[in-house]
XYZ file of C-alpha atoms in Angstrom:
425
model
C -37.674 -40.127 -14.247
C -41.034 -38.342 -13.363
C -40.961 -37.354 -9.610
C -37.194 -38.133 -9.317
C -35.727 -35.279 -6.906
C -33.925 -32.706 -9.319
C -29.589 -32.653 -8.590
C -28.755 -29.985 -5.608
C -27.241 -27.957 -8.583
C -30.324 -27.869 -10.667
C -32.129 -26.659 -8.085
C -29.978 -23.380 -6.852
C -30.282 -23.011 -11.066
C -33.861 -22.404 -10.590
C -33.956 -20.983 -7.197
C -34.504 -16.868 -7.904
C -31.275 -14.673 -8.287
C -31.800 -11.147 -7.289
C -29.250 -8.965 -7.607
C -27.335 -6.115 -5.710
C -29.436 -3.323 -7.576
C -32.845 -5.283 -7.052
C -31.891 -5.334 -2.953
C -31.073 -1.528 -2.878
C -34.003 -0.330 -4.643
C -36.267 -2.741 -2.180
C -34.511 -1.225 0.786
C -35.006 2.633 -0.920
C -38.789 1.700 -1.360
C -39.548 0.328 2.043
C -37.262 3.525 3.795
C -39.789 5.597 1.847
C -43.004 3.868 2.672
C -41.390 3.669 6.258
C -40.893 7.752 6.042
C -44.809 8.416 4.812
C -45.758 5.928 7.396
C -44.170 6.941 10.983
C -41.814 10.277 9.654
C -44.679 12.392 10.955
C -44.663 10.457 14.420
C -41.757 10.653 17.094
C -41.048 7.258 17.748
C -39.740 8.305 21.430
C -42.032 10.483 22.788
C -46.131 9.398 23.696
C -48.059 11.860 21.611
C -50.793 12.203 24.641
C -49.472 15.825 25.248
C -49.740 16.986 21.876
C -53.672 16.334 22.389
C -55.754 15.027 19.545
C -53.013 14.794 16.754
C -54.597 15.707 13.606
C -52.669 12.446 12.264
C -50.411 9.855 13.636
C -49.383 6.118 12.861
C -51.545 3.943 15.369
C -51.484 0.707 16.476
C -54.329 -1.282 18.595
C -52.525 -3.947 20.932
C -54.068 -7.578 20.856
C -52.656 -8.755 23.886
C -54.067 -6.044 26.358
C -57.412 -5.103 24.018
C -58.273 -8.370 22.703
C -61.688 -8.394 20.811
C -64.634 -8.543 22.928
C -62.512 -5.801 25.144
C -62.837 -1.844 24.879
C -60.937 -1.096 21.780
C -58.034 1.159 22.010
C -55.182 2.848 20.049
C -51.652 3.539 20.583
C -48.941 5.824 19.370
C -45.841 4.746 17.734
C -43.548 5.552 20.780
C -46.088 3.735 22.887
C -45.395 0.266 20.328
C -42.026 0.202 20.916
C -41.282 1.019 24.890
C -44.864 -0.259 26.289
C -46.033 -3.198 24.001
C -42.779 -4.307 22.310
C -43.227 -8.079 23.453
C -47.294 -7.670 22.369
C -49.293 -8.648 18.979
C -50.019 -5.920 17.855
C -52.242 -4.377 14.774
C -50.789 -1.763 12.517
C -53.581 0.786 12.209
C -51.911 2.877 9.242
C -52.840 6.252 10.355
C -56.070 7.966 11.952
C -56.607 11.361 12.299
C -57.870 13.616 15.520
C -56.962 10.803 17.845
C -54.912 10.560 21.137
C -52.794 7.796 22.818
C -54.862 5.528 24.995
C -52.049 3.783 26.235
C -52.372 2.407 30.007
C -55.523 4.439 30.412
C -58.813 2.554 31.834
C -59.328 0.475 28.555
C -55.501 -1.359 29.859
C -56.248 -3.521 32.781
C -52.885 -4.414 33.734
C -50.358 -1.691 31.933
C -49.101 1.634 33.197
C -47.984 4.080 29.900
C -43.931 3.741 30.383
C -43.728 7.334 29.109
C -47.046 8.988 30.226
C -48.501 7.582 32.863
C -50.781 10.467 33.790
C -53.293 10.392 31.179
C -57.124 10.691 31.930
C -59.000 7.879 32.215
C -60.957 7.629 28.737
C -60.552 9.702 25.573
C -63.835 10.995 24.743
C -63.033 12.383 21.229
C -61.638 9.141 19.994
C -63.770 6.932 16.905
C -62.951 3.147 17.387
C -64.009 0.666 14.373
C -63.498 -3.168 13.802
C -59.974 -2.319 12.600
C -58.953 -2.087 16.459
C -59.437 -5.662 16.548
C -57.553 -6.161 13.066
C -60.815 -6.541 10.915
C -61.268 -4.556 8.103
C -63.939 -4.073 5.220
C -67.733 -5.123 5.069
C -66.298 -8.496 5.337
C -64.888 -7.822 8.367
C -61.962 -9.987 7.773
C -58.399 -10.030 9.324
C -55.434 -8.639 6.855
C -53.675 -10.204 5.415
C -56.678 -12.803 5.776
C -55.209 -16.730 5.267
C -58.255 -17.875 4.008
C -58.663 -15.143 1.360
C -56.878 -16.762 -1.970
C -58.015 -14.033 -4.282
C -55.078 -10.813 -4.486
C -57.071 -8.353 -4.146
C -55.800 -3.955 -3.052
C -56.965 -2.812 0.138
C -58.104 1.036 -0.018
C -58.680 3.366 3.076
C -61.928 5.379 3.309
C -61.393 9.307 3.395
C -63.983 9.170 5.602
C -64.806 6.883 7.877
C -61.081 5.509 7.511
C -61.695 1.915 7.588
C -60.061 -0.480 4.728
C -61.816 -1.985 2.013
C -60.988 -4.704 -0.325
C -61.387 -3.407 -3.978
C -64.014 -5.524 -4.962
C -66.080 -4.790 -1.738
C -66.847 -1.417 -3.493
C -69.634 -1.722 -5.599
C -67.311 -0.125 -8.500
C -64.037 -0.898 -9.374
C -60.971 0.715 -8.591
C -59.877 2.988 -11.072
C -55.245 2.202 -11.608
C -53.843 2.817 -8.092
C -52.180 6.298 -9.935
C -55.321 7.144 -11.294
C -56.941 8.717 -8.003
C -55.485 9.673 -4.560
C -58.941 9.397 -2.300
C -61.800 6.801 -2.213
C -65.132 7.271 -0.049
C -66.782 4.077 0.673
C -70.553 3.160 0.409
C -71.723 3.306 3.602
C -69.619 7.300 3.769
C -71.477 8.508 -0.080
C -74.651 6.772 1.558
C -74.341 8.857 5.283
C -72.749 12.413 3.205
C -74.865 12.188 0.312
C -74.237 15.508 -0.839
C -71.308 13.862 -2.766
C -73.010 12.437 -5.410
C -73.708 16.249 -6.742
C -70.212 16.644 -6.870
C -69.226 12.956 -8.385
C -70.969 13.677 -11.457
C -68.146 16.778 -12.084
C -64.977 15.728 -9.801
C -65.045 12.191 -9.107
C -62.487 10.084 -11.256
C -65.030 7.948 -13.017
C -68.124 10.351 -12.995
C -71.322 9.584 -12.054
C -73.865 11.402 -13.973
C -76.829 10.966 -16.322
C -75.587 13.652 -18.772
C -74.462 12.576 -22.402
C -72.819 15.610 -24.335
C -73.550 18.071 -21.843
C -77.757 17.523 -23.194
C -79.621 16.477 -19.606
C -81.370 13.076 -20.553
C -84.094 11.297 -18.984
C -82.998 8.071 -16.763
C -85.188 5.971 -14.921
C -83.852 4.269 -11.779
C -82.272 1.234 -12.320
C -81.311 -1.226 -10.191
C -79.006 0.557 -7.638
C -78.803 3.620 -8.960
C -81.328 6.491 -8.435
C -81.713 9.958 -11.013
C -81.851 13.068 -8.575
C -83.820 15.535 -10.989
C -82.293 19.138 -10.733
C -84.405 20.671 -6.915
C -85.967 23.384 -9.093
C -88.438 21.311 -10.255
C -86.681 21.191 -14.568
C -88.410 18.121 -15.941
C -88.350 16.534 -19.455
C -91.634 15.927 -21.693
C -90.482 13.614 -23.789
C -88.282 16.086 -25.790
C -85.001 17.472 -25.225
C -85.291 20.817 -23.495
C -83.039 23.421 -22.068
C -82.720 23.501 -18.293
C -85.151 26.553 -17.212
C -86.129 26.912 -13.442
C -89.887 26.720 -13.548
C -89.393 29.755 -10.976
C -87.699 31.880 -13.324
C -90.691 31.440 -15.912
C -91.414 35.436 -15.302
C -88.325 36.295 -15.706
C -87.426 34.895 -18.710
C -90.715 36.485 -20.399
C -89.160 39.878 -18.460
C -85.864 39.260 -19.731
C -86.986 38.591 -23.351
C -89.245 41.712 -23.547
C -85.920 43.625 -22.388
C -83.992 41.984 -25.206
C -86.685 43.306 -27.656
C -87.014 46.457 -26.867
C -82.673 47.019 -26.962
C -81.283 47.607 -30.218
C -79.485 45.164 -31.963
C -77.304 44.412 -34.802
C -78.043 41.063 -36.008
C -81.457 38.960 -35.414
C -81.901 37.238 -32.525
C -83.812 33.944 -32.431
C -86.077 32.407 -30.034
C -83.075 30.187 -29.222
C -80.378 32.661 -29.101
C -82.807 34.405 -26.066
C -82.939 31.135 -24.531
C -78.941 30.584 -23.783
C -78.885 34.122 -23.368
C -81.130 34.001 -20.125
C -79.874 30.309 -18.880
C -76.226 32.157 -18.886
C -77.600 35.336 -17.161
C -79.732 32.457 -14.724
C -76.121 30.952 -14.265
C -74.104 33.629 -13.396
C -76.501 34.970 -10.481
C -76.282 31.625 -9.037
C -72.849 32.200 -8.979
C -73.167 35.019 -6.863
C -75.402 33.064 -4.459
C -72.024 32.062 -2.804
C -72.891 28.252 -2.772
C -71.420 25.932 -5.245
C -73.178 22.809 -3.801
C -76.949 24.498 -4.814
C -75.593 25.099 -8.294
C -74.584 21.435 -8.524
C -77.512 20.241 -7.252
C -79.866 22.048 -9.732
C -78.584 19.987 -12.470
C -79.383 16.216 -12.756
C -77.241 13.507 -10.829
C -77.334 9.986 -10.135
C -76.819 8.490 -6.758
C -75.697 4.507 -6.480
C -74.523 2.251 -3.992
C -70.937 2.505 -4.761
C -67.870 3.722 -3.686
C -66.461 6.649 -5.624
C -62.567 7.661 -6.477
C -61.412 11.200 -6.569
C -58.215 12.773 -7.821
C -55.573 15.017 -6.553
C -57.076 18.371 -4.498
C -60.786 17.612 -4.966
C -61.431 18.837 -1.915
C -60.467 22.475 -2.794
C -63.643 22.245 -5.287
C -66.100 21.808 -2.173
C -68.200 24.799 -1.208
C -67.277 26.571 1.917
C -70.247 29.033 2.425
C -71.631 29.258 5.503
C -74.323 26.624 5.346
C -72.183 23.716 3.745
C -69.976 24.341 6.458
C -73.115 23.977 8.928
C -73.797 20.813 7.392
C -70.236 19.850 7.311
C -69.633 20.187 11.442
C -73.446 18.414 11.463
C -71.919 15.356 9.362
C -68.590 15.753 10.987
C -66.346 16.043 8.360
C -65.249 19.783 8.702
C -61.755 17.587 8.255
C -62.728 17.680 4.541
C -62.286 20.851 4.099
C -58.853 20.534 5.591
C -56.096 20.071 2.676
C -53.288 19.355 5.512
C -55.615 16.362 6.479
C -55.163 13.790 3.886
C -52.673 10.957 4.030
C -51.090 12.560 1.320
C -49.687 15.465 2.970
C -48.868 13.776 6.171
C -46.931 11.547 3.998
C -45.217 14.615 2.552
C -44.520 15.707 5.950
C -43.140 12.729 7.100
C -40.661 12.614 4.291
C -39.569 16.299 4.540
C -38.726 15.685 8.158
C -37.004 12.479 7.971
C -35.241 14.145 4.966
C -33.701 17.392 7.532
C -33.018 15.154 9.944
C -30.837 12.388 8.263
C -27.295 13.871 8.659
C -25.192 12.691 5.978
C -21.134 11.759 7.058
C -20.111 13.190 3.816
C -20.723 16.198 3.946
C -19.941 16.863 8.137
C -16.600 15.220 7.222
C -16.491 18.215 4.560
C -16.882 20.394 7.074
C -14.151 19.445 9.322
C -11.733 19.876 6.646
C -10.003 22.827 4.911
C -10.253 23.268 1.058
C -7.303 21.089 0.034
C -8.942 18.395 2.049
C -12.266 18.801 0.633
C -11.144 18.463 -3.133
C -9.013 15.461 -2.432
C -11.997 13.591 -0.480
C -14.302 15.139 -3.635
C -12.347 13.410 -5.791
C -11.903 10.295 -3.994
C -15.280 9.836 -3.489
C -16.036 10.577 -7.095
C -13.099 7.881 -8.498
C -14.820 5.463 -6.270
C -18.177 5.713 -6.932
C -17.320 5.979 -10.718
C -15.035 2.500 -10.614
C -17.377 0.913 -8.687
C -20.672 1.671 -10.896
C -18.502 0.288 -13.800
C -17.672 -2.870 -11.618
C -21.115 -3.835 -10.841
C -22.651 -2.915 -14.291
C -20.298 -5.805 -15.602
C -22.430 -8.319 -13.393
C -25.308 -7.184 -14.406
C -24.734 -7.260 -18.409
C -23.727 -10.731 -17.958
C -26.390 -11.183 -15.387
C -24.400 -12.582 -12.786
C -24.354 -12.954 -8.776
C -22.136 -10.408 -6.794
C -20.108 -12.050 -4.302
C -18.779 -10.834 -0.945
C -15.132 -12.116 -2.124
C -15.990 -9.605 -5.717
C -16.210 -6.732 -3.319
C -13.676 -7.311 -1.251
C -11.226 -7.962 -4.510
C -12.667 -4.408 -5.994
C -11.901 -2.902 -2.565
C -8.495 -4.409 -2.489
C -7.566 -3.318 -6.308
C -8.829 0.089 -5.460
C -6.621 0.562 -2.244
C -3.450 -0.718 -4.771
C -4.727 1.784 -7.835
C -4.749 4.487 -5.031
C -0.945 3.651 -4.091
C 0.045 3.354 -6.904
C -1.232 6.938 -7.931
C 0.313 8.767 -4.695
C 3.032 7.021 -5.496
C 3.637 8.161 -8.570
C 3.224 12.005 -7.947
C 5.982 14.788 -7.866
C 6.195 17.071 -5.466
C 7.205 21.115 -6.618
C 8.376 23.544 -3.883
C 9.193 26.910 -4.943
């Protein structure tokens, strides 16, 4: 009968089974997310000594900093002894910052671990995330009123979160690139768009088939012509600085007066000089002027970027001007993405995880140590072949199944010392 309530035993049919293997491999991918998160953070110690730390997991406490309050950000030892009880925001991570924790912006805490900290932090940046709002939207995360699933993705730059389709250009597959720089960040550093058109993961550029084309601004989007001054007269052309005019004539005279073995055409002189024009550039020493004389577009987008695209960014004296002037010398910095402090985390968790194997190994002499080898190896062999029958016929492990495998084991075992003869000679 149509809205009659299903038997109690229809309903744990249909309720989701999930099985020993499912909960293992959960627990092995939230230890590792848990690792990149706080490994590179002591969660005992208030990182206030230790300065500005280039990155740390931060939090931004609700109940002492509410919104409308000076925001302020906390260290991961500072969560757990000072603001335990407290709502609290989880910040991710932030780089250059230091623990604010019962400083001036705390009306009524004292730091339980490091009380004697000055009474502002000058070099800290604060955003809307302090207050747990994130994105142009400004909206809370996870935001109840929000029905649509939608990825969240950090700014390199300005390190706020943004929901995917708050970019102005959609997120390439989550494997697909390992940085994104926001709209407001490609807007404020808009150098970038020079190098989009060549690194970014879905390149921005007005170039089809490496032939420079003529684009008129569209929309959002804007053509940056090459900055020495190439231009297009309706026909296809090659890209000749209208500076170098005299010496191209210079350099073609040269070519006709040298020797040669085959004809040369008008053409052939043409790529000739453009690759000679190219490789002095490259001895200028600045990668971004090279980029910049050939045609780009700039758009009101985000932009994605792939593993180590930072390497490819010019470090000549002037770029790196421009770079402090911008302030984000940190992108010349490989050890400053999330990536390697993730790495970090997990090589440090990894050396300091002691495993009771191996220090029980230790203790014992080499008898000892093959026996306990070989235990160990009969019993994680019987029970992978134990569990794998639940799982081909897709049934529920049981704390009585475990403790009957344990039990037969222990038996097995006696029944195998037991059974052995002893030789003196």
């Amino acid at each position: 009968m149509a809205g009659a309530e299903e038997p109690a035993g229809r309903q744990a049919e249909l309720e989701p089974v999930v099985s020993l293997v499912d909960v293992l491999e959960e627990d092995e991918e939230l230890e590792n997310e848990a690792c990149a998160v706080l490994g590179g953070s002591d969660s005992e110690k208030c990182s206030y000594s230790q300065g500005s730390v280039k990155r740390q997991a931060l939090y931004a406490c609700s109940t002492c900093t509410p919104e409308g309050e000076e925001p302020a950000g906390i260290c991961l030892a500072c969560s757990y002894e000072c603001h335990g009880s407290h709502k609290l925001f989880e910040l991710y991570t932030k780089r250059n910052f230091r623990c604010d924790c019962g400083n001036n912006k705390f009306k009524n805490l004292e730091c339980k671990l490091f009380p004697d900290k000055a009474k502002i932090n000058c070099g800290n940046k604060y955003n809307d995330n302090f207050f747990g709002l994130y994105c142009i939207c400004k909206r809370p995360y996870p935001d109840p009123e929000d029905e649509i699933p939608d990825e969240m993705i950090q700014c390199v730059v300005c390190e706020d979160w943004f929901h995917g389709r708050h970019l102005g250009a959609i997120p390439p597959e989550s494997g697909d690139f390992q940085e994104m720089v926001c709209q407001a960040c490609m807007k404020r550093c808009s150098f970038l768009w020079a190098y989009a058109a060549h690194l970014a993961v879905t390149k921005v550029t007005a170039e089809d088939d490496g032939l420079v084309l003529t684009v008129d601004a569209v929309g959002d989007q804007e053509v940056i012509q090459p900055e020495n001054g190439a231009h297009h007269d309706g026909a296809l052309k090659e890209d000749v600085p209208e500076r170098g005019k005299a010496a191209e004539k210079e350099f073609k005279a040269e070519q006709m007066n040298e020797p040669c073995t085959s004809s040369s055409s008008e053409a052939d002189l043409q790529t000739a000089f453009k690759n000679q024009h190219l490789n002095t550039e490259s001895q200028s020493g600045c990668r971004l002027q090279e980029l910049k004389a050939k045609q780009f577009i700039k758009k009101d987008t985000a932009t994605y970027w792939p593993l180590n695209w930072r390497s490819k960014l010019c470090t000549c004296k002037d770029c790196m001007k421009m770079y402090g002037d911008l302030d984000i010398l940190f992108l010349t910095d490989e050890c400053d993405t999330v990536l390697a402090y993730e790495n970090k985390g997990k090589v440090d968790q990894a050396a300091d995880r002691r495993d009771p194997l191996m220090d029980t190994l230790n203790s014992m002499n080499r008898v000892q140590q093959v026996e306990l080898i070989c235990e160990y190896n009969d019993l994680k062999t019987e029970l992978k072949d134990y569990l794998k029958r639940f799982a081909d016929e897709g049934t529920v492990v049981k704390r009585e199944d475990i403790q009957q495998f344990f039990e037969e084991f222990q038996s097995k075992k006696r029944r195998r010392v037991d059974g052995m003869q002893y030789y003196c000679s």
